Short mmCIF file of C-alpha atoms in Angstrom, two decimals:
data_model
loop_
_atom_site.label_atom_id
_atom_site.label_comp_id
_atom_site.label_asym_id
_atom_site.label_seq_id
_atom_site.Cartn_x
_atom_site.Cartn_y
_atom_site.Cartn_z
CA MET A 243 79.56 152.79 54.98
CA SER A 244 81.14 151.41 58.57
CA PHE A 245 77.71 151.98 59.79
CA PHE A 246 76.43 148.95 58.09
CA PHE A 247 79.28 146.80 59.60
CA LYS A 248 78.38 147.82 63.17
CA SER A 249 77.19 144.94 65.39
CA LYS A 250 74.56 145.43 67.93
CA ILE A 251 75.93 145.72 71.36
CA LYS A 252 74.48 142.90 73.44
CA THR A 253 72.87 143.67 76.72
CA PRO A 254 72.93 141.04 79.65
CA GLN A 255 69.33 140.10 78.85
CA ASP A 256 70.42 139.38 75.22
CA VAL A 257 73.34 137.14 76.31
CA VAL A 258 71.30 135.13 78.93
CA ARG A 259 68.55 134.74 76.32
CA GLY A 260 71.34 133.60 73.85
CA VAL A 261 72.74 131.07 76.27
CA LYS A 262 69.44 129.81 77.29
CA ASP A 263 67.93 129.43 73.55
CA ALA A 264 71.03 127.47 72.63
CA LEU A 265 70.96 125.22 75.48
CA TYR A 266 67.56 124.13 74.34
CA ARG A 267 68.84 123.51 70.92
CA ILE A 268 71.86 121.76 71.89
CA ASP A 269 70.35 118.26 71.86
CA GLY A 270 68.76 119.00 68.22
CA PRO A 271 69.99 118.69 64.61
CA ASP A 272 71.79 122.15 64.73
CA TRP A 273 73.63 121.31 67.86
CA LYS A 274 77.03 122.46 66.29
CA LYS A 275 75.71 125.96 65.77
CA ALA A 276 74.15 125.67 69.11
CA THR A 277 77.50 124.74 70.75
CA GLU A 278 79.00 127.95 69.00
CA ASP A 279 76.53 130.12 70.28
CA ILE A 280 76.90 128.99 73.61
CA SER A 281 80.47 129.29 73.48
CA ARG A 282 80.43 132.68 72.26
CA ASN A 283 77.77 134.03 74.75
CA ILE A 284 79.26 132.28 77.75
CA GLN A 285 82.56 134.51 76.76
CA LEU A 286 80.60 137.60 76.67
CA MET A 287 78.84 136.60 80.11
CA LYS A 288 82.37 136.20 81.73
CA ALA A 289 83.35 139.80 80.40
CA MET A 290 80.20 141.27 81.81
CA LEU A 291 80.80 139.49 85.15
CA SER A 292 83.92 141.39 85.57
CA GLY A 293 82.46 144.79 84.77
CA ASP A 294 79.73 147.03 85.59
CA GLU A 295 77.07 144.66 84.26
CA ILE A 296 77.33 142.11 86.90
CA ALA A 297 74.20 143.02 88.97
CA GLN A 298 71.89 143.08 85.90
CA LEU A 299 73.28 139.85 84.44
CA SER A 300 73.05 138.27 87.71
CA GLN A 301 69.47 139.11 87.92
CA GLU A 302 68.81 137.99 84.52
CA ILE A 303 70.59 134.46 85.11
CA TYR A 304 68.24 134.05 88.42
CA LYS A 305 65.31 134.97 86.52
CA VAL A 306 65.23 132.24 83.96
CA ASP A 307 66.98 129.61 86.19
CA LEU A 308 70.03 129.48 83.89
CA LEU A 309 72.26 127.85 86.56
CA GLN A 310 69.95 124.87 86.63
CA LEU A 311 69.79 124.67 82.99
CA LEU A 312 73.84 124.97 82.46
CA ILE A 313 74.21 121.97 84.98
CA MET A 314 71.65 119.95 83.29
CA LYS A 315 73.27 120.50 79.74
CA LEU A 316 76.68 120.55 81.16
CA PRO A 317 77.65 116.93 79.42
CA ARG A 318 76.87 118.45 75.98
CA LEU A 319 79.20 121.43 76.27
CA GLU A 320 82.93 121.52 75.10
CA PHE A 321 85.44 121.00 77.70
CA GLU A 322 86.60 124.77 77.73
CA THR A 323 83.07 125.94 77.95
CA ARG A 324 82.60 123.57 80.90
CA LYS A 325 85.66 125.34 82.64
CA ASP A 326 83.89 128.63 81.87
CA VAL A 327 80.79 127.65 83.77
CA VAL A 328 82.82 126.47 86.68
CA ASN A 329 84.41 129.89 86.65
CA ILE A 330 81.06 131.65 86.43
CA PHE A 331 79.64 129.69 89.18
CA GLY A 332 82.77 130.67 91.41
CA VAL A 333 82.21 134.46 90.41
CA LEU A 334 78.47 134.59 91.16
CA LEU A 335 78.94 132.82 94.54
CA ARG A 336 81.63 135.33 95.44
CA ARG A 337 79.58 138.25 94.54
CA GLN A 338 78.55 140.23 97.66
CA ILE A 339 76.17 143.12 98.54
CA ALA A 340 76.80 144.48 101.99
CA ASN A 341 76.63 141.21 104.05
CA ARG A 342 74.56 139.23 101.47
CA HIS A 343 75.69 136.63 98.92
CA PRO A 344 72.92 136.85 96.34
CA THR A 345 73.69 133.85 94.48
CA VAL A 346 73.96 132.03 97.80
CA ASP A 347 70.64 133.16 98.68
CA TYR A 348 69.22 132.21 95.34
CA LEU A 349 70.71 128.52 95.58
CA SER A 350 69.29 128.39 99.13
CA GLU A 351 65.79 128.75 97.92
CA LYS A 352 66.45 126.71 94.69
CA SER A 353 67.75 123.46 96.31
CA HIS A 354 67.05 121.27 93.09
CA THR A 355 69.76 123.37 91.58
CA LEU A 356 72.31 122.42 94.42
CA PHE A 357 71.15 118.78 94.19
CA ALA A 358 71.61 118.71 90.35
CA ILE A 359 75.11 119.73 90.88
CA LEU A 360 75.62 116.95 93.38
CA HIS A 361 74.06 114.37 90.83
CA GLY A 362 76.77 115.30 88.43
CA PHE A 363 79.14 112.88 90.12
CA ASP A 364 76.91 110.34 88.46
CA ASN A 365 78.34 111.47 84.94
CA PRO A 366 82.07 110.77 84.65
CA GLU A 367 82.49 113.50 82.15
CA ILE A 368 81.26 116.43 84.35
CA ALA A 369 81.89 114.70 87.90
CA LEU A 370 85.09 116.82 88.53
CA SER A 371 83.54 120.08 87.20
CA CYS A 372 80.53 119.60 89.47
CA GLY A 373 82.82 118.68 92.43
CA THR A 374 84.69 122.09 91.90
CA ILE A 375 81.36 123.88 91.87
CA LEU A 376 80.14 121.98 94.95
CA ARG A 377 83.35 122.65 96.94
CA ASP A 378 82.88 126.41 96.19
CA CYS A 379 79.18 126.05 97.38
CA ALA A 380 80.30 124.33 100.68
CA LYS A 381 82.17 127.42 101.51
CA TYR A 382 78.87 129.25 102.66
CA PRO A 383 77.04 128.12 105.70
CA PRO A 384 73.66 127.95 104.13
CA LEU A 385 74.61 125.88 101.25
CA ALA A 386 76.42 123.35 103.39
CA LYS A 387 73.57 123.32 105.67
CA GLY A 388 71.16 122.60 102.70
CA LEU A 389 73.42 119.49 101.75
CA LEU A 390 73.90 118.26 105.30
CA ASP A 391 70.15 118.59 106.01
CA SER A 392 69.02 116.60 102.94
CA PRO A 393 69.08 112.79 102.53
CA GLU A 394 70.96 113.68 99.12
CA PHE A 395 74.09 114.07 101.20
CA TYR A 396 74.27 110.28 101.68
CA ARG A 397 74.77 109.89 97.80
CA PHE A 398 78.53 110.90 98.78
CA PHE A 399 79.11 107.42 99.84
CA LYS A 400 78.41 105.90 96.81
CA TYR A 401 80.42 108.39 95.02
CA ILE A 402 83.46 107.93 97.25
CA GLU A 403 83.46 104.19 96.41
CA ALA A 404 83.30 104.92 92.75
CA ASP A 405 85.53 102.65 90.44
CA THR A 406 87.19 105.65 89.04
CA PHE A 407 89.97 106.89 91.10
CA ASP A 408 89.66 110.49 89.99
CA ILE A 409 85.85 110.73 90.68
CA SER A 410 86.39 108.80 94.18
CA SER A 411 89.18 111.30 95.27
CA ASP A 412 87.12 114.07 94.22
CA ALA A 413 84.03 113.11 95.87
CA PHE A 414 85.92 112.52 99.04
CA SER A 415 87.36 116.20 98.86
CA THR A 416 84.06 117.69 98.56
CA PHE A 417 82.71 115.35 101.44
CA LYS A 418 85.52 116.51 103.57
CA GLU A 419 85.10 120.16 102.64
CA ILE A 420 81.34 119.95 103.79
CA LEU A 421 82.23 118.41 107.07
CA THR A 422 85.13 120.28 108.18
CA ARG A 423 84.54 123.97 106.80
CA HIS A 424 81.74 124.93 109.37
CA LYS A 425 82.29 123.11 112.60
CA GLU A 426 79.13 124.22 114.39
CA LEU A 427 77.13 122.79 111.38
CA THR A 428 78.77 119.72 111.42
CA THR A 429 78.42 119.13 115.13
CA THR A 430 74.74 119.63 114.82
CA PHE A 431 74.44 117.31 112.01
CA LEU A 432 76.76 114.58 113.66
CA ILE A 433 74.57 114.47 116.91
CA LYS A 434 71.39 114.62 114.99
CA ASP A 435 72.19 111.78 112.34
CA TYR A 436 74.94 110.04 114.36
CA ASN A 437 73.57 106.47 113.70
CA GLN A 438 72.78 106.62 110.11
CA PHE A 439 76.08 108.66 109.20
CA PHE A 440 78.46 106.19 111.09
CA ASP A 441 76.39 103.26 109.67
CA HIS A 442 77.87 104.57 106.43
CA TYR A 443 81.07 105.86 107.42
CA ASN A 444 82.16 102.64 109.11
CA LYS A 445 81.96 100.94 105.76
CA LEU A 446 84.36 103.53 104.30
CA LEU A 447 86.77 102.33 106.90
CA LEU A 448 86.57 98.99 105.75
CA SER A 449 86.69 99.86 102.09
CA PRO A 450 88.81 97.50 99.85
CA SER A 451 90.55 100.64 98.41
CA TYR A 452 93.50 101.67 100.31
CA VAL A 453 93.20 105.27 99.50
CA THR A 454 89.49 105.47 100.69
CA LYS A 455 90.46 103.72 104.00
CA ARG A 456 93.43 105.86 104.58
CA GLN A 457 91.51 109.17 103.90
CA SER A 458 88.43 108.02 105.86
CA LEU A 459 90.73 107.01 108.97
CA LYS A 460 92.42 110.49 108.94
CA LEU A 461 89.08 112.40 108.55
CA LEU A 462 87.67 110.29 111.32
CA SER A 463 90.62 111.24 113.76
CA GLU A 464 90.10 115.07 112.54
CA ILE A 465 86.52 114.87 113.35
CA LEU A 466 86.76 113.14 116.73
CA LEU A 467 89.66 115.29 117.99
CA ASN A 468 87.84 118.54 117.17
CA ARG A 469 86.55 119.92 120.44
CA ALA A 470 83.21 120.95 118.97
CA ASN A 471 82.58 117.41 118.21
CA PHE A 472 83.22 116.00 122.03
CA GLN A 473 79.63 114.58 122.33
CA VAL A 474 80.17 112.69 119.22
CA MET A 475 83.51 111.52 120.37
CA THR A 476 82.32 110.17 123.47
CA LYS A 477 79.61 108.23 121.96
CA PHE A 478 81.73 106.89 119.33
CA ILE A 479 84.59 105.71 121.71
CA GLY A 480 81.78 104.14 123.75
CA PHE A 481 81.15 101.35 121.54
CA PRO A 482 83.24 98.23 121.79
CA GLU A 483 82.26 97.24 118.04
CA ASN A 484 84.24 100.56 117.15
CA LEU A 485 87.26 99.66 119.22
CA LYS A 486 87.31 96.36 117.43
CA MET A 487 87.21 97.66 113.96
CA ILE A 488 89.95 100.16 114.87
CA MET A 489 92.10 97.33 116.46
CA ASN A 490 91.65 95.21 113.28
CA LEU A 491 92.79 98.20 111.21
CA LEU A 492 95.99 98.32 113.47
CA ARG A 493 96.77 94.93 111.82
CA ASP A 494 96.46 96.07 108.26
CA PRO A 495 99.28 95.09 105.90
CA SER A 496 99.81 98.89 105.17
CA LYS A 497 101.87 100.76 107.67
CA ASN A 498 100.33 104.03 106.58
CA ILE A 499 96.85 102.37 107.52
CA GLN A 500 98.34 101.20 110.82
CA ILE A 501 99.43 104.79 111.67
CA GLU A 502 96.06 106.38 110.75
CA ALA A 503 94.16 103.69 112.84
CA TYR A 504 96.62 104.32 115.74
CA HIS A 505 95.50 107.70 115.70
CA VAL A 506 91.94 106.77 116.39
CA PHE A 507 92.77 103.97 118.49
CA LYS A 508 94.42 106.35 121.15
CA ILE A 509 91.50 108.34 121.96
CA PHE A 510 90.00 104.91 122.99
CA VAL A 511 92.98 104.55 125.42
CA ALA A 512 93.33 108.02 126.52
CA ASN A 513 89.77 108.40 127.70
CA PRO A 514 89.71 108.49 131.47
CA ASN A 515 85.94 107.35 131.66
CA LYS A 516 85.98 104.22 129.46
CA ALA A 517 82.75 102.12 128.79
CA LEU A 518 83.14 98.78 130.82
CA PRO A 519 82.98 96.78 127.52
CA VAL A 520 85.75 98.87 126.01
CA ALA A 521 87.99 98.61 129.14
CA GLU A 522 87.37 94.90 129.08
CA ILE A 523 88.64 94.53 125.31
CA LEU A 524 91.73 96.66 126.20
CA LYS A 525 92.21 94.53 129.20
CA LYS A 526 92.04 91.27 127.48
CA ASN A 527 94.45 92.37 124.98
CA GLN A 528 96.60 94.04 127.26
CA ASP A 529 99.92 92.20 126.48
CA LYS A 530 99.50 92.16 122.93
CA LEU A 531 98.66 95.91 122.74
CA MET A 532 101.70 96.86 124.81
CA VAL A 533 104.13 94.74 122.42
CA TYR A 534 102.42 96.05 119.44
CA LEU A 535 102.73 99.87 120.28
CA SER A 536 106.38 99.39 121.47
CA ASN A 537 107.10 98.04 118.00
CA LEU A 538 104.90 100.51 116.10
CA SER A 539 106.85 103.15 114.13
CA ASN A 540 105.79 106.16 111.88
CA ASN A 541 109.31 105.80 110.14
CA ARG A 542 110.51 108.88 111.93
CA ASN A 543 112.82 107.60 114.67
CA ASP A 544 113.68 110.99 115.88
CA ASP A 545 109.85 111.82 116.44
CA GLU A 546 109.93 112.61 120.37
CA GLN A 547 106.41 113.53 120.49
CA PHE A 548 105.24 110.24 118.68
CA ASN A 549 107.35 108.15 120.96
CA GLU A 550 106.44 109.85 124.07
CA GLU A 551 102.67 109.65 123.27
CA LYS A 552 103.20 105.79 122.80
CA ASP A 553 104.80 105.48 126.25
CA TYR A 554 102.08 107.32 127.71
CA LEU A 555 99.42 104.87 126.01
CA ILE A 556 101.41 101.96 126.99
CA ASN A 557 101.49 103.00 130.45
CA ILE A 558 97.79 103.53 130.68
CA ILE A 559 97.27 100.14 129.13
CA ARG A 560 99.71 98.56 131.71
CA GLN A 561 97.67 100.10 134.54
CA LEU A 562 94.35 98.81 133.18
CA PRO A 563 92.41 97.64 136.48
#
């Protein structure tokens, strides 16, 4: 009699079809049943991804554009199911055949899915889930390049200035991952898009948000001090407007902001080939800057490197022609 109670073993095709059909039903009157079906099939999918059926399951997922559909319907899924979807994306992205990552190749061709993940920051319910997926995507050069090469990348500046701290912070973490993970890609992007990028970025440096301002200054010094970005650094420190902005940040009420601004300011001072307008600003403020640097503290009085560096900068400013 046990024969009558045996359930049919589901194939990868059955599971993918089950998720897809239920996703289309989730906005209808039987949404509760659809939610249960999605949850059950997603669990089966997770099990298959850790077994021998991963190759067939991946092909079925690509075939019906299930990743795109999952992102579109992510706000309708239960919290635990969203976490499972994030996990599935991660497993698929890491899957490797020889030197290939099939899901990376797939998403490179289906850029609308990549941008749908980015647009997830518009929805507070799924912003953090999409941020995690996007950071996983950014680990792979073709996907990072796809984001950097698209005008869609500039949506990050809106997300970073979001009113919700968690979303703003997560967006900045993702933004930083894209800009710092692959140095050659970033250098090419910054040279090509210098004006547009820094028109946006300088607004972050003047943000009313303490966290955004501090994070942006810290990332800026990291970008400028990266040897691969020598051309970008030289251009940035050649503009007197940039020096004025950083000098104003040296006077910020927050000591932490002052220290982060100092790490950018020292690049202007240490540059042996200063543009004339930059040198003139430093010369004009020579006495004030020497007093300021003498009193500047990073709250670590025993930090010999910091103090030696300050003395070096003070000496350069003192000897300005």
